Backbone atoms as SQL, in Angstrom:
CREATE TABLE atoms (id INTEGER PRIMARY KEY, chain TEXT, resi INTEGER, resn TEXT, atom TEXT, x REAL, y REAL, z REAL);
INSERT INTO atoms VALUES
  (1, 'A', 1, 'UNK', 'N', -41.091, 54.522, 83.076),
  (2, 'A', 1, 'UNK', 'CA', -40.847, 54.866, 84.436),
  (3, 'A', 1, 'UNK', 'C', -41.470, 53.524, 85.367),
  (4, 'A', 2, 'UNK', 'N', -41.057, 53.512, 86.428),
  (5, 'A', 2, 'UNK', 'CA', -41.669, 52.649, 87.615),
  (6, 'A', 2, 'UNK', 'C', -42.803, 53.051, 88.144),
  (7, 'A', 3, 'UNK', 'N', -43.955, 52.634, 88.006),
  (8, 'A', 3, 'UNK', 'CA', -45.160, 52.990, 88.366),
  (9, 'A', 3, 'UNK', 'C', -45.695, 52.045, 89.756),
  (10, 'A', 4, 'UNK', 'N', -45.592, 52.716, 90.785),
  (11, 'A', 4, 'UNK', 'CA', -45.836, 52.191, 92.253),
  (12, 'A', 4, 'UNK', 'C', -47.253, 52.457, 92.681),
  (13, 'A', 5, 'UNK', 'N', -48.030, 53.238, 91.739),
  (14, 'A', 5, 'UNK', 'CA', -49.377, 53.431, 92.293),
  (15, 'A', 5, 'UNK', 'C', -50.169, 52.066, 92.238),
  (16, 'A', 6, 'UNK', 'N', -50.492, 51.664, 93.600),
  (17, 'A', 6, 'UNK', 'CA', -51.333, 50.394, 93.568),
  (18, 'A', 6, 'UNK', 'C', -52.745, 50.916, 94.430),
  (19, 'A', 7, 'UNK', 'N', -53.236, 51.986, 94.095),
  (20, 'A', 7, 'UNK', 'CA', -54.270, 52.571, 95.000),
  (21, 'A', 7, 'UNK', 'C', -55.090, 51.294, 95.665),
  (22, 'A', 8, 'UNK', 'N', -55.775, 50.526, 95.015),
  (23, 'A', 8, 'UNK', 'CA', -56.728, 49.812, 95.616),
  (24, 'A', 8, 'UNK', 'C', -56.000, 48.666, 96.414),
  (25, 'A', 9, 'UNK', 'N', -54.781, 48.246, 96.145),
  (26, 'A', 9, 'UNK', 'CA', -54.094, 47.057, 96.501),
  (27, 'A', 9, 'UNK', 'C', -52.967, 47.447, 97.392),
  (28, 'A', 10, 'UNK', 'N', -52.926, 48.485, 97.870),
  (29, 'A', 10, 'UNK', 'CA', -51.413, 49.169, 98.497),
  (30, 'A', 10, 'UNK', 'C', -51.620, 48.484, 99.845),
  (31, 'A', 11, 'UNK', 'N', -52.707, 48.564, 100.309),
  (32, 'A', 11, 'UNK', 'CA', -53.012, 48.036, 101.679),
  (33, 'A', 11, 'UNK', 'C', -52.516, 46.547, 102.136),
  (34, 'A', 12, 'UNK', 'N', -52.390, 45.840, 100.895),
  (35, 'A', 12, 'UNK', 'CA', -52.252, 44.372, 100.972),
  (36, 'A', 12, 'UNK', 'C', -50.717, 44.198, 100.388),
  (37, 'A', 13, 'UNK', 'N', -50.252, 44.660, 99.493),
  (38, 'A', 13, 'UNK', 'CA', -49.186, 44.435, 98.990),
  (39, 'A', 13, 'UNK', 'C', -47.885, 45.071, 99.647),
  (40, 'A', 14, 'UNK', 'N', -47.998, 46.362, 100.159),
  (41, 'A', 14, 'UNK', 'CA', -46.746, 46.884, 100.934),
  (42, 'A', 14, 'UNK', 'C', -46.588, 46.168, 102.029),
  (43, 'A', 15, 'UNK', 'N', -47.487, 45.753, 103.138),
  (44, 'A', 15, 'UNK', 'CA', -47.369, 44.915, 104.067),
  (45, 'A', 15, 'UNK', 'C', -46.669, 43.598, 103.807),
  (46, 'A', 16, 'UNK', 'N', -47.088, 42.892, 102.596),
  (47, 'A', 16, 'UNK', 'CA', -46.781, 41.684, 102.432),
  (48, 'A', 16, 'UNK', 'C', -44.987, 42.025, 101.858),
  (49, 'A', 17, 'UNK', 'N', -44.704, 43.071, 101.435),
  (50, 'A', 17, 'UNK', 'CA', -43.439, 43.098, 101.036),
  (51, 'A', 17, 'UNK', 'C', -42.557, 43.465, 102.248),
  (52, 'A', 18, 'UNK', 'N', -43.138, 44.191, 103.135),
  (53, 'A', 18, 'UNK', 'CA', -42.342, 44.405, 104.388),
  (54, 'A', 18, 'UNK', 'C', -42.140, 43.061, 105.216),
  (55, 'A', 19, 'UNK', 'N', -43.210, 42.423, 105.478),
  (56, 'A', 19, 'UNK', 'CA', -43.069, 41.020, 106.117),
  (57, 'A', 19, 'UNK', 'C', -42.223, 40.031, 105.422),
  (58, 'A', 20, 'UNK', 'N', -41.976, 40.084, 104.002),
  (59, 'A', 20, 'UNK', 'CA', -41.193, 39.105, 103.605),
  (60, 'A', 20, 'UNK', 'C', -39.680, 39.793, 103.713),
  (61, 'A', 21, 'UNK', 'N', -39.551, 41.047, 103.609),
  (62, 'A', 21, 'UNK', 'CA', -38.385, 41.598, 103.899),
  (63, 'A', 21, 'UNK', 'C', -37.691, 41.228, 105.263),
  (64, 'A', 22, 'UNK', 'N', -38.569, 41.333, 106.122),
  (65, 'A', 22, 'UNK', 'CA', -38.416, 41.028, 107.645),
  (66, 'A', 22, 'UNK', 'C', -37.882, 39.387, 107.679),
  (67, 'A', 23, 'UNK', 'N', -39.020, 38.750, 107.295),
  (68, 'A', 23, 'UNK', 'CA', -38.463, 37.191, 107.201),
  (69, 'A', 23, 'UNK', 'C', -37.118, 36.685, 106.710),
  (70, 'A', 24, 'UNK', 'N', -36.901, 37.390, 105.729),
  (71, 'A', 24, 'UNK', 'CA', -35.425, 37.228, 104.876),
  (72, 'A', 24, 'UNK', 'C', -34.362, 37.797, 105.623),
  (73, 'A', 25, 'UNK', 'N', -34.495, 38.725, 106.338),
  (74, 'A', 25, 'UNK', 'CA', -33.479, 39.505, 107.079),
  (75, 'A', 25, 'UNK', 'C', -33.353, 38.597, 108.359),
  (76, 'A', 26, 'UNK', 'N', -34.338, 38.197, 109.075),
  (77, 'A', 26, 'UNK', 'CA', -34.331, 37.279, 110.297),
  (78, 'A', 26, 'UNK', 'C', -33.520, 36.165, 109.809),
  (79, 'A', 27, 'UNK', 'N', -33.870, 35.473, 108.690),
  (80, 'A', 27, 'UNK', 'CA', -33.391, 34.098, 108.312),
  (81, 'A', 27, 'UNK', 'C', -31.763, 34.227, 107.952),
  (82, 'A', 28, 'UNK', 'N', -31.409, 35.440, 107.332),
  (83, 'A', 28, 'UNK', 'CA', -30.069, 35.468, 107.019),
  (84, 'A', 28, 'UNK', 'C', -29.151, 35.916, 108.407),
  (85, 'A', 29, 'UNK', 'N', -29.867, 36.552, 109.370),
  (86, 'A', 29, 'UNK', 'CA', -29.217, 36.657, 110.734),
  (87, 'A', 29, 'UNK', 'C', -29.047, 35.352, 111.356),
  (88, 'A', 30, 'UNK', 'N', -30.249, 34.774, 111.441),
  (89, 'A', 30, 'UNK', 'CA', -30.027, 33.374, 112.015),
  (90, 'A', 30, 'UNK', 'C', -28.947, 32.350, 111.352),
  (91, 'A', 31, 'UNK', 'N', -28.760, 32.393, 110.114),
  (92, 'A', 31, 'UNK', 'CA', -27.721, 31.507, 109.394),
  (93, 'A', 31, 'UNK', 'C', -26.492, 32.087, 109.836),
  (94, 'A', 32, 'UNK', 'N', -26.360, 33.404, 109.818),
  (95, 'A', 32, 'UNK', 'CA', -24.855, 34.147, 110.107),
  (96, 'A', 32, 'UNK', 'C', -24.527, 33.693, 111.572),
  (97, 'A', 33, 'UNK', 'N', -25.520, 33.659, 112.564),
  (98, 'A', 33, 'UNK', 'CA', -25.170, 33.777, 113.900),
  (99, 'A', 33, 'UNK', 'C', -24.761, 31.965, 114.088),
  (100, 'A', 34, 'UNK', 'N', -25.564, 31.102, 113.304),
  (101, 'A', 34, 'UNK', 'CA', -25.357, 29.641, 113.534),
  (102, 'A', 34, 'UNK', 'C', -24.122, 29.456, 112.969),
  (103, 'A', 35, 'UNK', 'N', -23.549, 30.038, 111.849),
  (104, 'A', 35, 'UNK', 'CA', -22.310, 29.819, 111.081),
  (105, 'A', 35, 'UNK', 'C', -21.128, 29.940, 112.236),
  (106, 'A', 36, 'UNK', 'N', -21.477, 31.158, 112.616),
  (107, 'A', 36, 'UNK', 'CA', -20.284, 31.654, 113.838),
  (108, 'A', 36, 'UNK', 'C', -19.939, 30.458, 115.066),
  (109, 'A', 37, 'UNK', 'N', -21.394, 30.210, 115.394),
  (110, 'A', 37, 'UNK', 'CA', -21.579, 29.387, 116.443),
  (111, 'A', 37, 'UNK', 'C', -20.595, 27.877, 116.137),
  (112, 'A', 38, 'UNK', 'N', -20.919, 27.399, 115.073),
  (113, 'A', 38, 'UNK', 'CA', -20.518, 25.963, 114.536),
  (114, 'A', 38, 'UNK', 'C', -18.826, 26.195, 114.207),
  (115, 'A', 39, 'UNK', 'N', -18.507, 27.376, 113.846),
  (116, 'A', 39, 'UNK', 'CA', -17.341, 27.768, 113.682),
  (117, 'A', 39, 'UNK', 'C', -16.425, 27.541, 114.809),
  (118, 'A', 40, 'UNK', 'N', -16.877, 28.247, 115.841),
  (119, 'A', 40, 'UNK', 'CA', -16.146, 28.314, 117.252),
  (120, 'A', 40, 'UNK', 'C', -16.376, 26.962, 117.773),
  (121, 'A', 41, 'UNK', 'N', -17.159, 26.012, 117.790),
  (122, 'A', 41, 'UNK', 'CA', -17.365, 24.648, 118.202),
  (123, 'A', 41, 'UNK', 'C', -16.361, 23.707, 117.445),
  (124, 'A', 42, 'UNK', 'N', -16.154, 24.090, 116.064),
  (125, 'A', 42, 'UNK', 'CA', -15.292, 23.282, 115.508),
  (126, 'A', 42, 'UNK', 'C', -14.041, 23.518, 115.556),
  (127, 'A', 43, 'UNK', 'N', -13.524, 24.694, 116.028),
  (128, 'A', 43, 'UNK', 'CA', -12.294, 25.147, 116.534),
  (129, 'A', 43, 'UNK', 'C', -12.096, 24.823, 117.979),
  (130, 'A', 44, 'UNK', 'N', -13.166, 24.518, 118.728),
  (131, 'A', 44, 'UNK', 'CA', -12.884, 23.866, 120.162),
  (132, 'A', 44, 'UNK', 'C', -12.847, 22.424, 120.183),
  (133, 'A', 45, 'UNK', 'N', -13.397, 21.669, 119.245),
  (134, 'A', 45, 'UNK', 'CA', -13.412, 20.370, 118.932),
  (135, 'A', 45, 'UNK', 'C', -11.810, 19.951, 118.366),
  (136, 'A', 46, 'UNK', 'N', -11.311, 20.607, 117.595),
  (137, 'A', 46, 'UNK', 'CA', -10.211, 20.450, 117.002),
  (138, 'A', 46, 'UNK', 'C', -9.042, 20.726, 118.043),
  (139, 'A', 47, 'UNK', 'N', -8.982, 21.839, 118.815),
  (140, 'A', 47, 'UNK', 'CA', -8.176, 21.898, 120.034),
  (141, 'A', 47, 'UNK', 'C', -8.279, 20.816, 120.921),
  (142, 'A', 48, 'UNK', 'N', -9.476, 20.342, 121.284),
  (143, 'A', 48, 'UNK', 'CA', -9.679, 19.382, 121.977),
  (144, 'A', 48, 'UNK', 'C', -8.816, 17.889, 121.795),
  (145, 'A', 49, 'UNK', 'N', -8.917, 17.723, 120.321),
  (146, 'A', 49, 'UNK', 'CA', -8.606, 16.560, 119.654),
  (147, 'A', 49, 'UNK', 'C', -6.998, 16.673, 119.757),
  (148, 'A', 50, 'UNK', 'N', -6.461, 17.769, 119.435),
  (149, 'A', 50, 'UNK', 'CA', -5.005, 18.012, 119.495),
  (150, 'A', 50, 'UNK', 'C', -4.537, 17.676, 120.898),
  (151, 'A', 51, 'UNK', 'N', -5.032, 18.183, 121.971),
  (152, 'A', 51, 'UNK', 'CA', -4.683, 18.176, 123.353),
  (153, 'A', 51, 'UNK', 'C', -4.743, 16.425, 123.846),
  (154, 'A', 52, 'UNK', 'N', -5.856, 15.784, 123.228),
  (155, 'A', 52, 'UNK', 'CA', -6.009, 14.179, 123.443),
  (156, 'A', 52, 'UNK', 'C', -5.091, 13.465, 122.745),
  (157, 'A', 53, 'UNK', 'N', -4.489, 13.888, 121.585),
  (158, 'A', 53, 'UNK', 'CA', -3.555, 13.109, 120.912),
  (159, 'A', 53, 'UNK', 'C', -2.177, 13.367, 121.452),
  (160, 'A', 54, 'UNK', 'N', -1.884, 14.435, 122.315),
  (161, 'A', 54, 'UNK', 'CA', -0.838, 14.538, 122.946),
  (162, 'A', 54, 'UNK', 'C', -0.736, 13.488, 124.274),
  (163, 'A', 55, 'UNK', 'N', -1.618, 13.155, 124.733),
  (164, 'A', 55, 'UNK', 'CA', -1.686, 12.358, 126.045),
  (165, 'A', 55, 'UNK', 'C', -1.556, 10.749, 125.711),
  (166, 'A', 56, 'UNK', 'N', -0.290, 10.539, 125.845),
  (167, 'A', 56, 'UNK', 'CA', 0.156, 9.212, 125.427),
  (168, 'A', 56, 'UNK', 'C', -0.256, 7.942, 126.620),
  (169, 'A', 57, 'UNK', 'N', -0.551, 8.397, 127.868),
  (170, 'A', 57, 'UNK', 'CA', -0.761, 7.465, 128.789),
  (171, 'A', 57, 'UNK', 'C', -1.957, 6.635, 128.474),
  (172, 'A', 58, 'UNK', 'N', -2.909, 6.786, 127.811),
  (173, 'A', 58, 'UNK', 'CA', -4.230, 6.140, 127.697),
  (174, 'A', 58, 'UNK', 'C', -4.304, 5.579, 126.265),
  (175, 'A', 59, 'UNK', 'N', -4.867, 4.309, 126.133),
  (176, 'A', 59, 'UNK', 'CA', -5.007, 3.947, 124.913),
  (177, 'A', 59, 'UNK', 'C', -5.909, 4.528, 123.762),
  (178, 'A', 60, 'UNK', 'N', -5.489, 4.528, 122.406),
  (179, 'A', 60, 'UNK', 'CA', -6.000, 5.248, 121.368),
  (180, 'A', 60, 'UNK', 'C', -7.473, 4.542, 121.080),
  (181, 'A', 61, 'UNK', 'N', -8.750, 4.860, 121.915),
  (182, 'A', 61, 'UNK', 'CA', -9.913, 4.288, 121.567),
  (183, 'A', 61, 'UNK', 'C', -11.108, 5.427, 121.348),
  (184, 'A', 62, 'UNK', 'N', -11.976, 5.167, 120.520),
  (185, 'A', 62, 'UNK', 'CA', -12.984, 6.034, 120.310),
  (186, 'A', 62, 'UNK', 'C', -13.866, 6.654, 121.572),
  (187, 'A', 63, 'UNK', 'N', -13.896, 8.088, 121.646),
  (188, 'A', 63, 'UNK', 'CA', -14.252, 8.476, 122.710),
  (189, 'A', 63, 'UNK', 'C', -15.808, 7.898, 122.917),
  (190, 'A', 64, 'UNK', 'N', -16.759, 7.465, 122.071),
  (191, 'A', 64, 'UNK', 'CA', -17.933, 7.128, 122.035),
  (192, 'A', 64, 'UNK', 'C', -18.003, 5.674, 122.458),
  (193, 'A', 65, 'UNK', 'N', -16.710, 4.936, 122.602),
  (194, 'A', 65, 'UNK', 'CA', -16.598, 3.559, 122.833),
  (195, 'A', 65, 'UNK', 'C', -16.325, 3.695, 124.408),
  (196, 'A', 66, 'UNK', 'N', -15.482, 4.542, 124.808),
  (197, 'A', 66, 'UNK', 'CA', -15.259, 4.614, 126.341),
  (198, 'A', 66, 'UNK', 'C', -16.098, 5.183, 127.125),
  (199, 'A', 67, 'UNK', 'N', -17.026, 6.189, 126.459),
  (200, 'A', 67, 'UNK', 'CA', -17.919, 7.011, 127.486),
  (201, 'A', 67, 'UNK', 'C', -17.571, 8.348, 127.973),
  (202, 'A', 68, 'UNK', 'N', -18.235, 9.067, 128.569),
  (203, 'A', 68, 'UNK', 'CA', -17.747, 10.402, 128.774),
  (204, 'A', 68, 'UNK', 'C', -16.546, 10.338, 129.935),
  (205, 'A', 69, 'UNK', 'N', -15.488, 11.401, 129.805),
  (206, 'A', 69, 'UNK', 'CA', -14.362, 11.219, 130.638),
  (207, 'A', 69, 'UNK', 'C', -14.997, 12.083, 132.075),
  (208, 'A', 70, 'UNK', 'N', -14.438, 11.561, 133.134),
  (209, 'A', 70, 'UNK', 'CA', -14.728, 11.912, 134.422),
  (210, 'A', 70, 'UNK', 'C', -13.772, 12.703, 134.992);
């Protein structure tokens, strides 16, 4: 059977387990939030690229070469 009796060490082991669980949960939540943010950013950039491709009045030049649009 599972023996969880750590009488002399329990004060050190259980808080370590708890802190580890909190850190792993926080890292997972942070990764999920960042993933959603980058997916929204990618969708926005793809939409902007589609709209710019429809604009035929200006030459096809890399945005970084032209600078920011005014």
